[in-house]
PDB file of C-alpha atoms in Angstrom:
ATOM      1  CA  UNK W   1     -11.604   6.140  15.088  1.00 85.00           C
ATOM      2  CA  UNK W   2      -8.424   4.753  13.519  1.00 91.00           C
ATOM      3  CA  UNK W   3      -6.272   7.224  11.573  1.00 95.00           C
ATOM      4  CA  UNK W   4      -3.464   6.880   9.089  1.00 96.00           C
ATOM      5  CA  UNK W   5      -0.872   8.858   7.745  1.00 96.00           C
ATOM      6  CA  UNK W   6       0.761   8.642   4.741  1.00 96.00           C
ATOM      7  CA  UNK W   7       4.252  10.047   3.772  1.00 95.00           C
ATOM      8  CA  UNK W   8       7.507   9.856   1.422  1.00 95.00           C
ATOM      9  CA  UNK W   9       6.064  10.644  -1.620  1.00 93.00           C
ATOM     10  CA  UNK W  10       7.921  13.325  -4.352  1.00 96.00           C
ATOM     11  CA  UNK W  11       8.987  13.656  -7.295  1.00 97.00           C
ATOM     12  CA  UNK W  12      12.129  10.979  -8.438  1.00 97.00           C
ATOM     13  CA  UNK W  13      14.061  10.506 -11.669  1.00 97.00           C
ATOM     14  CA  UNK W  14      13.077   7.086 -13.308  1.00 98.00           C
ATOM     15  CA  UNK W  15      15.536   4.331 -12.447  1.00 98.00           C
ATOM     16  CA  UNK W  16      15.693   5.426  -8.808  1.00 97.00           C
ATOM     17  CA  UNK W  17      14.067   4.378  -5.512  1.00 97.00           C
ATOM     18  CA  UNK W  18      11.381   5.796  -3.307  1.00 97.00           C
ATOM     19  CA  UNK W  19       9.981   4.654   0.142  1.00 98.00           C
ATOM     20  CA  UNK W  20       6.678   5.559   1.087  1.00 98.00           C
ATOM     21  CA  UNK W  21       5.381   4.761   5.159  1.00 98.00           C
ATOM     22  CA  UNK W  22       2.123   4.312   6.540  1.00 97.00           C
ATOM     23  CA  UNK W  23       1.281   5.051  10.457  1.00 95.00           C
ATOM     24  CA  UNK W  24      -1.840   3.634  11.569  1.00 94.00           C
ATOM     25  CA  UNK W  25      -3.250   4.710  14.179  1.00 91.00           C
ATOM     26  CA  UNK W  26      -6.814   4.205  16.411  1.00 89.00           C
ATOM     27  CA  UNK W  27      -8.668   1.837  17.428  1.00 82.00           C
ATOM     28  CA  UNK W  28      -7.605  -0.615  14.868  1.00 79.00           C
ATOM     29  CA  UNK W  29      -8.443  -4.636  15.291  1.00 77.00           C
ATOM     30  CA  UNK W  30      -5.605  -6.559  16.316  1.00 78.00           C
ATOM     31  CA  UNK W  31      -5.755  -8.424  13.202  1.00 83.00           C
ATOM     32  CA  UNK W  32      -5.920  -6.810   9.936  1.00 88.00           C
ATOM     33  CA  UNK W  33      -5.629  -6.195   6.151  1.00 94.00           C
ATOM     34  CA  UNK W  34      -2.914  -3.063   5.341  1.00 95.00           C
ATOM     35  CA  UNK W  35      -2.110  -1.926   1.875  1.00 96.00           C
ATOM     36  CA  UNK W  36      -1.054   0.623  -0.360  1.00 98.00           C
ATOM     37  CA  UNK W  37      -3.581   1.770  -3.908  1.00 97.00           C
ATOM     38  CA  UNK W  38      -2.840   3.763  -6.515  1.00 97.00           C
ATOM     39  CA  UNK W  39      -4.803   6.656  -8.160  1.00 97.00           C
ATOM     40  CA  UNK W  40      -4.221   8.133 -11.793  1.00 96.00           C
ATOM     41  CA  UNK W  41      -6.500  10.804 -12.906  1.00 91.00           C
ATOM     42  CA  UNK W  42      -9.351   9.108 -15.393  1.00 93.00           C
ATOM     43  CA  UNK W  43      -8.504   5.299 -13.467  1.00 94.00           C
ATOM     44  CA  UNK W  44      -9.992   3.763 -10.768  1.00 93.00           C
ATOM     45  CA  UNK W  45      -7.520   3.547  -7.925  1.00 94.00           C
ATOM     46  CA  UNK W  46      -6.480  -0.101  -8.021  1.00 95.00           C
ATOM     47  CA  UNK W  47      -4.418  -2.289  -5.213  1.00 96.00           C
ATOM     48  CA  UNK W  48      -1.047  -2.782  -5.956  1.00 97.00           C
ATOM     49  CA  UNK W  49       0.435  -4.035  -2.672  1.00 97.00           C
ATOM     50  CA  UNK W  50      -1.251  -5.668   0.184  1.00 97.00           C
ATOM     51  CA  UNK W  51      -0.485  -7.496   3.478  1.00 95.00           C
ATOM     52  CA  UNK W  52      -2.599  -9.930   5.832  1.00 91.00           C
ATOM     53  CA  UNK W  53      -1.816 -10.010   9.268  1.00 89.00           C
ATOM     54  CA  UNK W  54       1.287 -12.126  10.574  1.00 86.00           C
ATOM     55  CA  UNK W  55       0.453 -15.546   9.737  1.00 85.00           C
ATOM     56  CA  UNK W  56      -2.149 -15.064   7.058  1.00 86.00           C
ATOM     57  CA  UNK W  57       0.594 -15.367   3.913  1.00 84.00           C
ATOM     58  CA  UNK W  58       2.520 -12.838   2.169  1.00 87.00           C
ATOM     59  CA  UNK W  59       1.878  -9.721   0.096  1.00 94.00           C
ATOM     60  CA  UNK W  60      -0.004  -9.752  -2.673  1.00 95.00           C
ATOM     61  CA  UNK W  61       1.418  -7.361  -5.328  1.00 96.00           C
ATOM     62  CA  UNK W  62      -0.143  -6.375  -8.844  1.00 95.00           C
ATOM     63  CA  UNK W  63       1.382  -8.596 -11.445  1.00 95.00           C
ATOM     64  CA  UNK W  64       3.010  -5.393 -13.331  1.00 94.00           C
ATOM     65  CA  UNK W  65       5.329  -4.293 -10.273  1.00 96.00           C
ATOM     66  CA  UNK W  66       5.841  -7.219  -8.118  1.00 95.00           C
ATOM     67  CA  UNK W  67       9.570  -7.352  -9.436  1.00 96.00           C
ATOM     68  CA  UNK W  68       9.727  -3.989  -7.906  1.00 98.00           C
ATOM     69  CA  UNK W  69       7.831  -3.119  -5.201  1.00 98.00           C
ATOM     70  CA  UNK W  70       8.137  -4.521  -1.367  1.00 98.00           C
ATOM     71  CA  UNK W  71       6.322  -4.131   0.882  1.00 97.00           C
ATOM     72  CA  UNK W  72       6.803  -4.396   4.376  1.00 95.00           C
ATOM     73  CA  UNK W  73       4.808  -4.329   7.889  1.00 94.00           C
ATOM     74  CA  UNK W  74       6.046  -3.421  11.319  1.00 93.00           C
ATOM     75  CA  UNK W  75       2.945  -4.874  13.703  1.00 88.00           C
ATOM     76  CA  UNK W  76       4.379  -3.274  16.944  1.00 90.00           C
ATOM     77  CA  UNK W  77       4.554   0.147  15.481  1.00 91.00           C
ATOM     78  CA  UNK W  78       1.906   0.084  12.997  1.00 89.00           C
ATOM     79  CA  UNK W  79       3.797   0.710  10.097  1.00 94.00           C
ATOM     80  CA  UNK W  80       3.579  -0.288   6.752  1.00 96.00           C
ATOM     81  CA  UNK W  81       6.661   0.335   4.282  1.00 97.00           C
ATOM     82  CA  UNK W  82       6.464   0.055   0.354  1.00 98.00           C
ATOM     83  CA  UNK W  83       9.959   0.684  -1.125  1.00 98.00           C
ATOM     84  CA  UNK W  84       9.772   0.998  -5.252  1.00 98.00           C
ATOM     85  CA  UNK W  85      12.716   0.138  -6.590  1.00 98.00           C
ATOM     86  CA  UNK W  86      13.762   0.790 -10.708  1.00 98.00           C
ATOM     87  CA  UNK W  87      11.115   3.513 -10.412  1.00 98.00           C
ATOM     88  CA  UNK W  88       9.168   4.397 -14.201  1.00 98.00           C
ATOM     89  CA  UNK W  89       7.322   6.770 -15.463  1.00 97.00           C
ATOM     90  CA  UNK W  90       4.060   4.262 -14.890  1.00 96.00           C
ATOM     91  CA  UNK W  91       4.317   4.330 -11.328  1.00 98.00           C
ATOM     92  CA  UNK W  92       3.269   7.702 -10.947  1.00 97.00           C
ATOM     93  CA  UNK W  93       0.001   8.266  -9.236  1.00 98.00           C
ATOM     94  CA  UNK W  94      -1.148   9.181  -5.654  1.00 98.00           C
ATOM     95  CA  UNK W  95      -0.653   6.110  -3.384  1.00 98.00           C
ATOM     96  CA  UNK W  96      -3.294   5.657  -0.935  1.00 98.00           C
ATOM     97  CA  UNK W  97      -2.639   3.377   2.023  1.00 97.00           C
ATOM     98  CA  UNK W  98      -5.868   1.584   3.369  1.00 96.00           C
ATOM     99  CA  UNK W  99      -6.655  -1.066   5.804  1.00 95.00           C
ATOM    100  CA  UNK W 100      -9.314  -3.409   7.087  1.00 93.00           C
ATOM    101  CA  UNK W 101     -10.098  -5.912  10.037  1.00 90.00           C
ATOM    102  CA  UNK W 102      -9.447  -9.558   9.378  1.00 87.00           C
ATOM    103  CA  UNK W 103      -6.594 -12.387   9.058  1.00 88.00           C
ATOM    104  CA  UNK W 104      -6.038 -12.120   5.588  1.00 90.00           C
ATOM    105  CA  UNK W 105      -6.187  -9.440   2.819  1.00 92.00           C
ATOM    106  CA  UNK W 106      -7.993 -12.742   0.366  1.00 89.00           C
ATOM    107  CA  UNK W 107      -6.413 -14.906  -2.118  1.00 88.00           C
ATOM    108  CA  UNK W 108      -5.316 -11.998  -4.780  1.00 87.00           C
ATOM    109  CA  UNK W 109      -4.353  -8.801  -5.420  1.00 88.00           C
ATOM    110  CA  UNK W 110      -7.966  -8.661  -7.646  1.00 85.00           C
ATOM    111  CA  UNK W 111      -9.447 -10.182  -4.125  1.00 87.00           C
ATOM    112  CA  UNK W 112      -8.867  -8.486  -1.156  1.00 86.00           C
ATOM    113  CA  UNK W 113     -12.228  -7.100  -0.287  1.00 86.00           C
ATOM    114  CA  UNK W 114     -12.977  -3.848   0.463  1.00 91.00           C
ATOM    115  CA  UNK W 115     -11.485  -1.661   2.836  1.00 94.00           C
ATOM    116  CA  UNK W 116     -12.866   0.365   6.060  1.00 94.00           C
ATOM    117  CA  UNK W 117     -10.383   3.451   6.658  1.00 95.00           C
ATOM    118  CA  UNK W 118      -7.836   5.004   4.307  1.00 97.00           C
ATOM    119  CA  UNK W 119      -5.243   7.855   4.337  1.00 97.00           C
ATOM    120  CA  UNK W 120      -5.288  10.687   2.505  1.00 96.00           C
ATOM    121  CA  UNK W 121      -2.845   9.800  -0.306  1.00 97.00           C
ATOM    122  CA  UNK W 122       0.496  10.856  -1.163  1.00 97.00           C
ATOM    123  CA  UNK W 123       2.044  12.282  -4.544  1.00 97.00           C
ATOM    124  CA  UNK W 124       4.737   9.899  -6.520  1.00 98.00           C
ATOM    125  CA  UNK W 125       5.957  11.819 -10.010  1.00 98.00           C
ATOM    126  CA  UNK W 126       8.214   9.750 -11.830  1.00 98.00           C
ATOM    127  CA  UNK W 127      10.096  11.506 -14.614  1.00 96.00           C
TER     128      UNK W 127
END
């Protein structure tokens, strides 16, 4: 069973920052795919940052917010970090994080395959 946990969602004034964490937790493969989706009501929920496994490239990030999103994986704790930076009203949603086995998440954002376990989400309002 592998678990995660979301957290560090809210509400923030646009222009600001906001760091949201992932815990993952389980019997996860030693190797795998972690990322963080986003969810607007009447949208499909759609990847916007992603991570392979150390050695398997960098993050992939939606073309509309890779100036201003990073994300970031911690592989002895199990973390994964996405800090939004110059937040806008656009990046509002409920953030999902998600992961999968394997090396790599896939050659894009639009590409990744599709993932085993998920958290339950976490509020951003942007105002």
């Amino acid at each position: 069973h592998v678990q995660l946990v979301e957290s560090g969602g809210g509400s923030a004034q646009a222009g600001g920052s906001l760091t949201l964490s992932c815990t993952v937790s389980g019997d996860i493969e030693s190797r795998h795919c972690m990322g963080w989706f986003r969810q607007v009501p009447g949208k499909e929920r759609e990847g916007v940052a992603l991570i392979s496994s150390p050695g398997g490239g960098g993050p992939l990030y939606e073309d509309s917010v890779r100036d201003r999103y990073r994300l970031t994986r911690d592989n002895r704790k199990n973390t994964l970090t996405l800090r939004i930076d110059n937040l806008k009203p656009e990046d509002t949603g409920t953030y999902y994080c998600a992961t999968r086995g394997g090396f790599v998440c896939g050659p894009s954002i639009a590409h990744t395959g599709r993932m085993e376990y998920w958290g339950q989400g976490t509020q951003v309002t942007v105002s």
